[in-house]
């Protein structure tokens, strides 16, 4: 099968280790199933993998990709749930399993003509979405859904600040938040990205670090070090910052510990979501008629071009990969 995979690890030049070429067709162990991939999607996770973060050299070559819509022989097109448990007999939320992984970390990923997943690790594709749109739900939208509705503790009418206007998680947060009746404010580095955020439902947009007109109930944070102080200072007393990543680094110059305890702020981590979260997300997307924002779609053979666009920060929304 054709696949986009990590052949080597290059921390400073990640794309040097990417190969698009032939890999053996997967074989399903007991309790798993091989499905043909229709469309896939990219995330920053793929670039981190090529840098060797979460992917050790002894696991190479590794097919990249966490997102996919695949063809199920009985159900039709399904959205793949990419979290795999690592602890035998683990019960409960798989994202709390200390040995959990995502597809493309221990098991081969989705940027290929076929993917092998545990039985039941899928949800029917929302009918109004194309396959490449629905693939975005696997990771970016699932992450955003859990941040908003499981971790932030907000309700319709509350105000949330989304740090960063361009990425897949950020655009999902804007669309989901606005559809759920939240007042969504967004920071963005460029006028174009701020304008796009307003088009998606943001009530107001601001430059990074800009003083806000009022404190917010929650901050949705994926940038990390570059925006941390602004996030803490943006919160009302008792507010919550939910962090799902740290693309600018995980060591902010100021931890703001005094403000955190004095204002009784909550700092909450969030990673992916459960399969049930994915099912609820698909129902919400269908009921609200939401469509993930697609920046561009590429054929599998041009995965390097898509990853380069992601690396350079030019994408607004999701980068899709059309496989079939």
PDB file of N, CA and C in Angstrom, residues 208-311:
ATOM      1  N   UNK A 208      -2.293  39.146  19.753  1.00  0.00           N
ATOM      2  CA  UNK A 208      -1.720  38.391  20.873  1.00  0.00           C
ATOM      3  C   UNK A 208      -1.231  39.320  21.986  1.00  0.00           C
ATOM      4  N   UNK A 209      -1.605  39.018  23.210  1.00  0.00           N
ATOM      5  CA  UNK A 209      -1.186  39.807  24.352  1.00  0.00           C
ATOM      6  C   UNK A 209      -1.965  41.079  24.583  1.00  0.00           C
ATOM      7  N   UNK A 210      -2.908  41.400  23.713  1.00  0.00           N
ATOM      8  CA  UNK A 210      -3.669  42.650  23.853  1.00  0.00           C
ATOM      9  C   UNK A 210      -4.545  42.607  25.105  1.00  0.00           C
ATOM     10  N   UNK A 211      -4.637  43.748  25.786  1.00  0.00           N
ATOM     11  CA  UNK A 211      -5.477  43.850  26.975  1.00  0.00           C
ATOM     12  C   UNK A 211      -6.936  43.696  26.577  1.00  0.00           C
ATOM     13  N   UNK A 212      -7.662  42.853  27.294  1.00  0.00           N
ATOM     14  CA  UNK A 212      -9.054  42.579  26.975  1.00  0.00           C
ATOM     15  C   UNK A 212      -9.971  43.574  27.686  1.00  0.00           C
ATOM     16  N   UNK A 213     -11.155  43.807  27.146  1.00  0.00           N
ATOM     17  CA  UNK A 213     -12.084  44.754  27.779  1.00  0.00           C
ATOM     18  C   UNK A 213     -12.713  44.211  29.053  1.00  0.00           C
ATOM     19  N   UNK A 214     -12.647  42.916  29.285  1.00  0.00           N
ATOM     20  CA  UNK A 214     -13.219  42.308  30.496  1.00  0.00           C
ATOM     21  C   UNK A 214     -12.541  40.960  30.703  1.00  0.00           C
ATOM     22  N   UNK A 215     -12.668  40.446  31.935  1.00  0.00           N
ATOM     23  CA  UNK A 215     -12.133  39.118  32.226  1.00  0.00           C
ATOM     24  C   UNK A 215     -13.072  38.045  31.665  1.00  0.00           C
ATOM     25  N   UNK A 216     -12.511  36.894  31.368  1.00  0.00           N
ATOM     26  CA  UNK A 216     -13.287  35.814  30.755  1.00  0.00           C
ATOM     27  C   UNK A 216     -13.466  34.670  31.754  1.00  0.00           C
ATOM     28  N   UNK A 217     -14.437  33.819  31.477  1.00  0.00           N
ATOM     29  CA  UNK A 217     -14.718  32.684  32.352  1.00  0.00           C
ATOM     30  C   UNK A 217     -13.736  31.536  32.150  1.00  0.00           C
ATOM     31  N   UNK A 218     -13.250  31.383  30.928  1.00  0.00           N
ATOM     32  CA  UNK A 218     -12.299  30.304  30.649  1.00  0.00           C
ATOM     33  C   UNK A 218     -11.408  30.710  29.479  1.00  0.00           C
ATOM     34  N   UNK A 219     -10.181  30.202  29.503  1.00  0.00           N
ATOM     35  CA  UNK A 219      -9.253  30.368  28.391  1.00  0.00           C
ATOM     36  C   UNK A 219      -8.935  28.980  27.845  1.00  0.00           C
ATOM     37  N   UNK A 220      -9.015  28.847  26.526  1.00  0.00           N
ATOM     38  CA  UNK A 220      -8.684  27.600  25.845  1.00  0.00           C
ATOM     39  C   UNK A 220      -7.306  27.766  25.223  1.00  0.00           C
ATOM     40  N   UNK A 221      -6.355  27.022  25.754  1.00  0.00           N
ATOM     41  CA  UNK A 221      -4.941  27.283  25.510  1.00  0.00           C
ATOM     42  C   UNK A 221      -4.265  26.096  24.826  1.00  0.00           C
ATOM     43  N   UNK A 222      -3.626  26.355  23.694  1.00  0.00           N
ATOM     44  CA  UNK A 222      -2.823  25.322  23.037  1.00  0.00           C
ATOM     45  C   UNK A 222      -1.458  25.856  22.618  1.00  0.00           C
ATOM     46  N   UNK A 223      -1.215  27.146  22.844  1.00  0.00           N
ATOM     47  CA  UNK A 223       0.025  27.780  22.383  1.00  0.00           C
ATOM     48  C   UNK A 223       1.160  27.551  23.381  1.00  0.00           C
ATOM     49  N   UNK A 224       0.849  27.703  24.684  1.00  0.00           N
ATOM     50  CA  UNK A 224       1.864  27.424  25.690  1.00  0.00           C
ATOM     51  C   UNK A 224       2.621  28.650  26.145  1.00  0.00           C
ATOM     52  N   UNK A 225       3.945  28.565  26.132  1.00  0.00           N
ATOM     53  CA  UNK A 225       4.805  29.571  26.748  1.00  0.00           C
ATOM     54  C   UNK A 225       4.518  30.985  26.258  1.00  0.00           C
ATOM     55  N   UNK A 226       4.302  31.152  24.962  1.00  0.00           N
ATOM     56  CA  UNK A 226       4.160  32.494  24.388  1.00  0.00           C
ATOM     57  C   UNK A 226       2.919  33.218  24.884  1.00  0.00           C
ATOM     58  N   UNK A 227       1.891  32.502  25.275  1.00  0.00           N
ATOM     59  CA  UNK A 227       0.623  33.139  25.650  1.00  0.00           C
ATOM     60  C   UNK A 227       0.227  32.889  27.106  1.00  0.00           C
ATOM     61  N   UNK A 228       1.057  32.173  27.860  1.00  0.00           N
ATOM     62  CA  UNK A 228       0.638  31.730  29.199  1.00  0.00           C
ATOM     63  C   UNK A 228       0.291  32.892  30.121  1.00  0.00           C
ATOM     64  N   UNK A 229       1.158  33.888  30.220  1.00  0.00           N
ATOM     65  CA  UNK A 229       0.880  35.014  31.125  1.00  0.00           C
ATOM     66  C   UNK A 229      -0.401  35.736  30.723  1.00  0.00           C
ATOM     67  N   UNK A 230      -0.596  35.928  29.430  1.00  0.00           N
ATOM     68  CA  UNK A 230      -1.815  36.574  28.953  1.00  0.00           C
ATOM     69  C   UNK A 230      -3.042  35.756  29.324  1.00  0.00           C
ATOM     70  N   UNK A 231      -2.948  34.429  29.212  1.00  0.00           N
ATOM     71  CA  UNK A 231      -4.069  33.562  29.552  1.00  0.00           C
ATOM     72  C   UNK A 231      -4.441  33.692  31.023  1.00  0.00           C
ATOM     73  N   UNK A 232      -3.445  33.665  31.897  1.00  0.00           N
ATOM     74  CA  UNK A 232      -3.715  33.759  33.333  1.00  0.00           C
ATOM     75  C   UNK A 232      -4.309  35.125  33.674  1.00  0.00           C
ATOM     76  N   UNK A 233      -3.765  36.178  33.094  1.00  0.00           N
ATOM     77  CA  UNK A 233      -4.255  37.522  33.388  1.00  0.00           C
ATOM     78  C   UNK A 233      -5.622  37.807  32.784  1.00  0.00           C
ATOM     79  N   UNK A 234      -6.038  37.026  31.804  1.00  0.00           N
ATOM     80  CA  UNK A 234      -7.336  37.237  31.166  1.00  0.00           C
ATOM     81  C   UNK A 234      -8.495  36.673  31.973  1.00  0.00           C
ATOM     82  N   UNK A 235      -8.220  35.807  32.959  1.00  0.00           N
ATOM     83  CA  UNK A 235      -9.274  35.097  33.675  1.00  0.00           C
ATOM     84  C   UNK A 235      -9.876  35.906  34.808  1.00  0.00           C
ATOM     85  N   UNK A 236     -11.166  35.752  34.998  1.00  0.00           N
ATOM     86  CA  UNK A 236     -11.836  36.290  36.180  1.00  0.00           C
ATOM     87  C   UNK A 236     -11.427  35.451  37.384  1.00  0.00           C
ATOM     88  N   UNK A 237     -11.580  35.952  38.614  1.00  0.00           N
ATOM     89  CA  UNK A 237     -11.334  35.127  39.793  1.00  0.00           C
ATOM     90  C   UNK A 237     -12.183  33.857  39.740  1.00  0.00           C
ATOM     91  N   UNK A 238     -11.551  32.729  39.996  1.00  0.00           N
ATOM     92  CA  UNK A 238     -12.256  31.455  39.940  1.00  0.00           C
ATOM     93  C   UNK A 238     -12.365  30.868  38.550  1.00  0.00           C
ATOM     94  N   UNK A 239     -11.781  31.530  37.542  1.00  0.00           N
ATOM     95  CA  UNK A 239     -11.862  31.052  36.165  1.00  0.00           C
ATOM     96  C   UNK A 239     -10.953  29.862  35.901  1.00  0.00           C
ATOM     97  N   UNK A 240     -11.030  29.355  34.679  1.00  0.00           N
ATOM     98  CA  UNK A 240     -10.342  28.117  34.313  1.00  0.00           C
ATOM     99  C   UNK A 240      -9.541  28.313  33.031  1.00  0.00           C
ATOM    100  N   UNK A 241      -8.315  27.839  33.035  1.00  0.00           N
ATOM    101  CA  UNK A 241      -7.560  27.720  31.792  1.00  0.00           C
ATOM    102  C   UNK A 241      -7.428  26.235  31.480  1.00  0.00           C
ATOM    103  N   UNK A 242      -7.833  25.867  30.277  1.00  0.00           N
ATOM    104  CA  UNK A 242      -7.740  24.480  29.822  1.00  0.00           C
ATOM    105  C   UNK A 242      -6.634  24.423  28.774  1.00  0.00           C
ATOM    106  N   UNK A 243      -5.647  23.572  29.011  1.00  0.00           N
ATOM    107  CA  UNK A 243      -4.505  23.508  28.108  1.00  0.00           C
ATOM    108  C   UNK A 243      -4.420  22.118  27.488  1.00  0.00           C
ATOM    109  N   UNK A 244      -4.311  22.095  26.157  1.00  0.00           N
ATOM    110  CA  UNK A 244      -4.240  20.822  25.440  1.00  0.00           C
ATOM    111  C   UNK A 244      -2.928  20.651  24.695  1.00  0.00           C
ATOM    112  N   UNK A 245      -2.056  21.670  24.742  1.00  0.00           N
ATOM    113  CA  UNK A 245      -0.791  21.581  24.023  1.00  0.00           C
ATOM    114  C   UNK A 245       0.066  22.789  24.311  1.00  0.00           C
ATOM    115  N   UNK A 246       1.259  22.775  23.758  1.00  0.00           N
ATOM    116  CA  UNK A 246       2.207  23.862  23.995  1.00  0.00           C
ATOM    117  C   UNK A 246       3.107  24.013  22.776  1.00  0.00           C
ATOM    118  N   UNK A 247       2.503  24.465  21.675  1.00  0.00           N
ATOM    119  CA  UNK A 247       3.247  24.521  20.418  1.00  0.00           C
ATOM    120  C   UNK A 247       4.405  25.508  20.448  1.00  0.00           C
ATOM    121  N   UNK A 248       4.360  26.501  21.356  1.00  0.00           N
ATOM    122  CA  UNK A 248       5.460  27.463  21.453  1.00  0.00           C
ATOM    123  C   UNK A 248       6.436  27.108  22.569  1.00  0.00           C
ATOM    124  N   UNK A 249       6.255  25.950  23.198  1.00  0.00           N
ATOM    125  CA  UNK A 249       7.125  25.535  24.293  1.00  0.00           C
ATOM    126  C   UNK A 249       6.355  25.400  25.589  1.00  0.00           C
ATOM    127  N   UNK A 250       6.903  24.592  26.516  1.00  0.00           N
ATOM    128  CA  UNK A 250       6.189  24.298  27.756  1.00  0.00           C
ATOM    129  C   UNK A 250       6.823  24.945  28.981  1.00  0.00           C
ATOM    130  N   UNK A 251       7.696  25.922  28.788  1.00  0.00           N
ATOM    131  CA  UNK A 251       8.366  26.570  29.917  1.00  0.00           C
ATOM    132  C   UNK A 251       8.192  28.081  29.815  1.00  0.00           C
ATOM    133  N   UNK A 252       7.028  28.622  30.263  1.00  0.00           N
ATOM    134  CA  UNK A 252       6.816  30.066  30.173  1.00  0.00           C
ATOM    135  C   UNK A 252       7.791  30.823  31.055  1.00  0.00           C
ATOM    136  N   UNK A 253       8.112  32.048  30.647  1.00  0.00           N
ATOM    137  CA  UNK A 253       9.042  32.882  31.409  1.00  0.00           C
ATOM    138  C   UNK A 253       8.504  33.149  32.808  1.00  0.00           C
ATOM    139  N   UNK A 254       7.179  33.336  32.942  1.00  0.00           N
ATOM    140  CA  UNK A 254       6.539  33.535  34.238  1.00  0.00           C
ATOM    141  C   UNK A 254       5.432  32.500  34.407  1.00  0.00           C
ATOM    142  N   UNK A 255       5.516  31.717  35.470  1.00  0.00           N
ATOM    143  CA  UNK A 255       4.479  30.716  35.720  1.00  0.00           C
ATOM    144  C   UNK A 255       3.205  31.329  36.282  1.00  0.00           C
ATOM    145  N   UNK A 256       3.298  32.541  36.829  1.00  0.00           N
ATOM    146  CA  UNK A 256       2.139  33.262  37.376  1.00  0.00           C
ATOM    147  C   UNK A 256       1.495  32.516  38.549  1.00  0.00           C
ATOM    148  N   UNK A 257       2.311  31.855  39.368  1.00  0.00           N
ATOM    149  CA  UNK A 257       1.760  31.057  40.456  1.00  0.00           C
ATOM    150  C   UNK A 257       1.012  31.908  41.483  1.00  0.00           C
ATOM    151  N   UNK A 258       1.523  33.098  41.767  1.00  0.00           N
ATOM    152  CA  UNK A 258       0.857  33.955  42.746  1.00  0.00           C
ATOM    153  C   UNK A 258      -0.560  34.286  42.300  1.00  0.00           C
ATOM    154  N   UNK A 259      -0.721  34.645  41.043  1.00  0.00           N
ATOM    155  CA  UNK A 259      -2.056  34.977  40.534  1.00  0.00           C
ATOM    156  C   UNK A 259      -2.955  33.751  40.513  1.00  0.00           C
ATOM    157  N   UNK A 260      -2.367  32.598  40.244  1.00  0.00           N
ATOM    158  CA  UNK A 260      -3.181  31.384  40.195  1.00  0.00           C
ATOM    159  C   UNK A 260      -3.780  31.082  41.565  1.00  0.00           C
ATOM    160  N   UNK A 261      -2.957  31.149  42.628  1.00  0.00           N
ATOM    161  CA  UNK A 261      -3.546  30.816  43.932  1.00  0.00           C
ATOM    162  C   UNK A 261      -4.348  31.971  44.520  1.00  0.00           C
ATOM    163  N   UNK A 262      -3.925  33.223  44.273  1.00  0.00           N
ATOM    164  CA  UNK A 262      -4.644  34.343  44.860  1.00  0.00           C
ATOM    165  C   UNK A 262      -6.027  34.499  44.244  1.00  0.00           C
ATOM    166  N   UNK A 263      -6.129  34.282  42.931  1.00  0.00           N
ATOM    167  CA  UNK A 263      -7.416  34.408  42.244  1.00  0.00           C
ATOM    168  C   UNK A 263      -8.175  33.077  42.203  1.00  0.00           C
ATOM    169  N   UNK A 264      -7.595  32.038  42.823  1.00  0.00           N
ATOM    170  CA  UNK A 264      -8.219  30.713  42.881  1.00  0.00           C
ATOM    171  C   UNK A 264      -8.590  30.205  41.484  1.00  0.00           C
ATOM    172  N   UNK A 265      -7.635  30.301  40.587  1.00  0.00           N
ATOM    173  CA  UNK A 265      -7.838  29.842  39.218  1.00  0.00           C
ATOM    174  C   UNK A 265      -7.654  28.330  39.138  1.00  0.00           C
ATOM    175  N   UNK A 266      -8.279  27.744  38.156  1.00  0.00           N
ATOM    176  CA  UNK A 266      -8.105  26.318  37.883  1.00  0.00           C
ATOM    177  C   UNK A 266      -7.287  26.157  36.613  1.00  0.00           C
ATOM    178  N   UNK A 267      -6.266  25.316  36.666  1.00  0.00           N
ATOM    179  CA  UNK A 267      -5.479  24.949  35.494  1.00  0.00           C
ATOM    180  C   UNK A 267      -5.777  23.483  35.207  1.00  0.00           C
ATOM    181  N   UNK A 268      -6.362  23.226  34.057  1.00  0.00           N
ATOM    182  CA  UNK A 268      -6.873  21.890  33.737  1.00  0.00           C
ATOM    183  C   UNK A 268      -6.224  21.394  32.451  1.00  0.00           C
ATOM    184  N   UNK A 269      -5.630  20.233  32.517  1.00  0.00           N
ATOM    185  CA  UNK A 269      -5.107  19.606  31.310  1.00  0.00           C
ATOM    186  C   UNK A 269      -6.199  18.849  30.584  1.00  0.00           C
ATOM    187  N   UNK A 270      -6.034  18.730  29.264  1.00  0.00           N
ATOM    188  CA  UNK A 270      -7.021  18.012  28.455  1.00  0.00           C
ATOM    189  C   UNK A 270      -6.317  17.332  27.290  1.00  0.00           C
ATOM    190  N   UNK A 271      -6.601  16.055  27.114  1.00  0.00           N
ATOM    191  CA  UNK A 271      -5.984  15.279  26.036  1.00  0.00           C
ATOM    192  C   UNK A 271      -7.052  14.479  25.309  1.00  0.00           C
ATOM    193  N   UNK A 272      -7.223  14.754  24.033  1.00  0.00           N
ATOM    194  CA  UNK A 272      -8.146  14.007  23.190  1.00  0.00           C
ATOM    195  C   UNK A 272      -9.514  13.871  23.836  1.00  0.00           C
ATOM    196  N   UNK A 273     -10.133  12.690  23.769  1.00  0.00           N
ATOM    197  CA  UNK A 273     -11.446  12.434  24.329  1.00  0.00           C
ATOM    198  C   UNK A 273     -11.742  10.957  24.227  1.00  0.00           C
ATOM    199  N   UNK A 274     -12.878  10.548  24.750  1.00  0.00           N
ATOM    200  CA  UNK A 274     -13.272   9.147  24.689  1.00  0.00           C
ATOM    201  C   UNK A 274     -14.005   8.849  23.378  1.00  0.00           C
ATOM    202  N   UNK A 275     -14.233   7.571  23.113  1.00  0.00           N
ATOM    203  CA  UNK A 275     -15.024   7.220  21.945  1.00  0.00           C
ATOM    204  C   UNK A 275     -16.443   7.768  22.093  1.00  0.00           C
ATOM    205  N   UNK A 276     -16.954   7.778  23.329  1.00  0.00           N
ATOM    206  CA  UNK A 276     -18.286   8.343  23.566  1.00  0.00           C
ATOM    207  C   UNK A 276     -18.292   9.841  23.284  1.00  0.00           C
ATOM    208  N   UNK A 277     -17.204  10.536  23.633  1.00  0.00           N
ATOM    209  CA  UNK A 277     -17.083  11.949  23.271  1.00  0.00           C
ATOM    210  C   UNK A 277     -17.163  12.124  21.760  1.00  0.00           C
ATOM    211  N   UNK A 278     -16.474  11.247  21.023  1.00  0.00           N
ATOM    212  CA  UNK A 278     -16.493  11.338  19.564  1.00  0.00           C
ATOM    213  C   UNK A 278     -17.900  11.123  19.029  1.00  0.00           C
ATOM    214  N   UNK A 279     -18.633  10.175  19.609  1.00  0.00           N
ATOM    215  CA  UNK A 279     -20.018   9.943  19.169  1.00  0.00           C
ATOM    216  C   UNK A 279     -20.885  11.160  19.459  1.00  0.00           C
ATOM    217  N   UNK A 280     -20.739  11.754  20.649  1.00  0.00           N
ATOM    218  CA  UNK A 280     -21.516  12.952  20.980  1.00  0.00           C
ATOM    219  C   UNK A 280     -21.135  14.116  20.070  1.00  0.00           C
ATOM    220  N   UNK A 281     -19.844  14.242  19.796  1.00  0.00           N
ATOM    221  CA  UNK A 281     -19.385  15.293  18.883  1.00  0.00           C
ATOM    222  C   UNK A 281     -20.048  15.137  17.516  1.00  0.00           C
ATOM    223  N   UNK A 282     -20.071  13.928  16.985  1.00  0.00           N
ATOM    224  CA  UNK A 282     -20.674  13.720  15.665  1.00  0.00           C
ATOM    225  C   UNK A 282     -22.161  14.062  15.675  1.00  0.00           C
ATOM    226  N   UNK A 283     -22.850  13.731  16.777  1.00  0.00           N
ATOM    227  CA  UNK A 283     -24.274  14.087  16.861  1.00  0.00           C
ATOM    228  C   UNK A 283     -24.451  15.598  16.937  1.00  0.00           C
ATOM    229  N   UNK A 284     -23.576  16.273  17.706  1.00  0.00           N
ATOM    230  CA  UNK A 284     -23.671  17.726  17.827  1.00  0.00           C
ATOM    231  C   UNK A 284     -23.400  18.401  16.484  1.00  0.00           C
ATOM    232  N   UNK A 285     -22.369  17.958  15.802  1.00  0.00           N
ATOM    233  CA  UNK A 285     -22.021  18.517  14.492  1.00  0.00           C
ATOM    234  C   UNK A 285     -23.180  18.330  13.515  1.00  0.00           C
ATOM    235  N   UNK A 286     -23.800  17.153  13.553  1.00  0.00           N
ATOM    236  CA  UNK A 286     -24.923  16.896  12.651  1.00  0.00           C
ATOM    237  C   UNK A 286     -26.112  17.785  12.987  1.00  0.00           C
ATOM    238  N   UNK A 287     -26.445  17.896  14.275  1.00  0.00           N
ATOM    239  CA  UNK A 287     -27.593  18.701  14.673  1.00  0.00           C
ATOM    240  C   UNK A 287     -27.421  20.177  14.394  1.00  0.00           C
ATOM    241  N   UNK A 288     -26.177  20.674  14.564  1.00  0.00           N
ATOM    242  CA  UNK A 288     -25.909  22.094  14.352  1.00  0.00           C
ATOM    243  C   UNK A 288     -25.525  22.414  12.913  1.00  0.00           C
ATOM    244  N   UNK A 289     -25.323  21.383  12.095  1.00  0.00           N
ATOM    245  CA  UNK A 289     -24.922  21.608  10.710  1.00  0.00           C
ATOM    246  C   UNK A 289     -23.533  22.202  10.559  1.00  0.00           C
ATOM    247  N   UNK A 290     -22.647  21.883  11.487  1.00  0.00           N
ATOM    248  CA  UNK A 290     -21.291  22.449  11.454  1.00  0.00           C
ATOM    249  C   UNK A 290     -20.413  21.713  10.445  1.00  0.00           C
ATOM    250  N   UNK A 291     -19.501  22.463   9.858  1.00  0.00           N
ATOM    251  CA  UNK A 291     -18.520  21.893   8.948  1.00  0.00           C
ATOM    252  C   UNK A 291     -17.122  22.336   9.366  1.00  0.00           C
ATOM    253  N   UNK A 292     -16.195  21.411   9.585  1.00  0.00           N
ATOM    254  CA  UNK A 292     -14.826  21.815   9.864  1.00  0.00           C
ATOM    255  C   UNK A 292     -14.260  22.682   8.741  1.00  0.00           C
ATOM    256  N   UNK A 293     -13.539  23.714   9.128  1.00  0.00           N
ATOM    257  CA  UNK A 293     -12.910  24.586   8.135  1.00  0.00           C
ATOM    258  C   UNK A 293     -11.727  23.851   7.519  1.00  0.00           C
ATOM    259  N   UNK A 294     -11.761  23.696   6.217  1.00  0.00           N
ATOM    260  CA  UNK A 294     -10.657  23.052   5.516  1.00  0.00           C
ATOM    261  C   UNK A 294      -9.780  24.126   4.886  1.00  0.00           C
ATOM    262  N   UNK A 295      -8.528  24.138   5.270  1.00  0.00           N
ATOM    263  CA  UNK A 295      -7.586  25.061   4.647  1.00  0.00           C
ATOM    264  C   UNK A 295      -7.313  24.618   3.209  1.00  0.00           C
ATOM    265  N   UNK A 296      -6.807  23.400   3.072  1.00  0.00           N
ATOM    266  CA  UNK A 296      -6.568  22.810   1.755  1.00  0.00           C
ATOM    267  C   UNK A 296      -6.610  21.299   1.891  1.00  0.00           C
ATOM    268  N   UNK A 297      -6.863  20.636   0.770  1.00  0.00           N
ATOM    269  CA  UNK A 297      -6.761  19.180   0.706  1.00  0.00           C
ATOM    270  C   UNK A 297      -5.705  18.794  -0.314  1.00  0.00           C
ATOM    271  N   UNK A 298      -5.001  17.729  -0.025  1.00  0.00           N
ATOM    272  CA  UNK A 298      -3.911  17.250  -0.873  1.00  0.00           C
ATOM    273  C   UNK A 298      -4.089  15.756  -1.124  1.00  0.00           C
ATOM    274  N   UNK A 299      -3.611  15.250  -2.252  1.00  0.00           N
ATOM    275  CA  UNK A 299      -3.541  13.789  -2.395  1.00  0.00           C
ATOM    276  C   UNK A 299      -2.456  13.234  -1.482  1.00  0.00           C
ATOM    277  N   UNK A 300      -2.546  11.956  -1.174  1.00  0.00           N
ATOM    278  CA  UNK A 300      -1.576  11.327  -0.283  1.00  0.00           C
ATOM    279  C   UNK A 300      -0.147  11.518  -0.777  1.00  0.00           C
ATOM    280  N   UNK A 301       0.032  11.514  -2.078  1.00  0.00           N
ATOM    281  CA  UNK A 301       1.380  11.664  -2.644  1.00  0.00           C
ATOM    282  C   UNK A 301       2.007  13.021  -2.336  1.00  0.00           C
ATOM    283  N   UNK A 302       1.183  14.020  -1.970  1.00  0.00           N
ATOM    284  CA  UNK A 302       1.696  15.357  -1.674  1.00  0.00           C
ATOM    285  C   UNK A 302       1.659  15.677  -0.173  1.00  0.00           C
ATOM    286  N   UNK A 303       1.764  14.644   0.653  1.00  0.00           N
ATOM    287  CA  UNK A 303       1.746  14.852   2.104  1.00  0.00           C
ATOM    288  C   UNK A 303       2.864  15.780   2.552  1.00  0.00           C
ATOM    289  N   UNK A 304       4.020  15.708   1.924  1.00  0.00           N
ATOM    290  CA  UNK A 304       5.133  16.588   2.315  1.00  0.00           C
ATOM    291  C   UNK A 304       4.769  18.054   2.128  1.00  0.00           C
ATOM    292  N   UNK A 305       4.076  18.383   1.035  1.00  0.00           N
ATOM    293  CA  UNK A 305       3.660  19.769   0.802  1.00  0.00           C
ATOM    294  C   UNK A 305       2.683  20.225   1.885  1.00  0.00           C
ATOM    295  N   UNK A 306       1.774  19.340   2.272  1.00  0.00           N
ATOM    296  CA  UNK A 306       0.802  19.688   3.309  1.00  0.00           C
ATOM    297  C   UNK A 306       1.491  19.912   4.651  1.00  0.00           C
ATOM    298  N   UNK A 307       2.420  19.042   5.014  1.00  0.00           N
ATOM    299  CA  UNK A 307       3.151  19.201   6.274  1.00  0.00           C
ATOM    300  C   UNK A 307       4.015  20.453   6.258  1.00  0.00           C
ATOM    301  N   UNK A 308       4.535  20.796   5.106  1.00  0.00           N
ATOM    302  CA  UNK A 308       5.340  22.024   5.003  1.00  0.00           C
ATOM    303  C   UNK A 308       4.476  23.252   5.258  1.00  0.00           C
ATOM    304  N   UNK A 309       3.258  23.235   4.731  1.00  0.00           N
ATOM    305  CA  UNK A 309       2.346  24.365   4.972  1.00  0.00           C
ATOM    306  C   UNK A 309       1.997  24.457   6.456  1.00  0.00           C
ATOM    307  N   UNK A 310       1.782  23.327   7.089  1.00  0.00           N
ATOM    308  CA  UNK A 310       1.507  23.334   8.525  1.00  0.00           C
ATOM    309  C   UNK A 310       2.711  23.854   9.302  1.00  0.00           C
ATOM    310  N   UNK A 311       3.886  23.366   8.976  1.00  0.00           N
ATOM    311  CA  UNK A 311       5.106  23.794   9.669  1.00  0.00           C
ATOM    312  C   UNK A 311       5.325  25.289   9.556  1.00  0.00           C
TER     313      UNK A 311
END
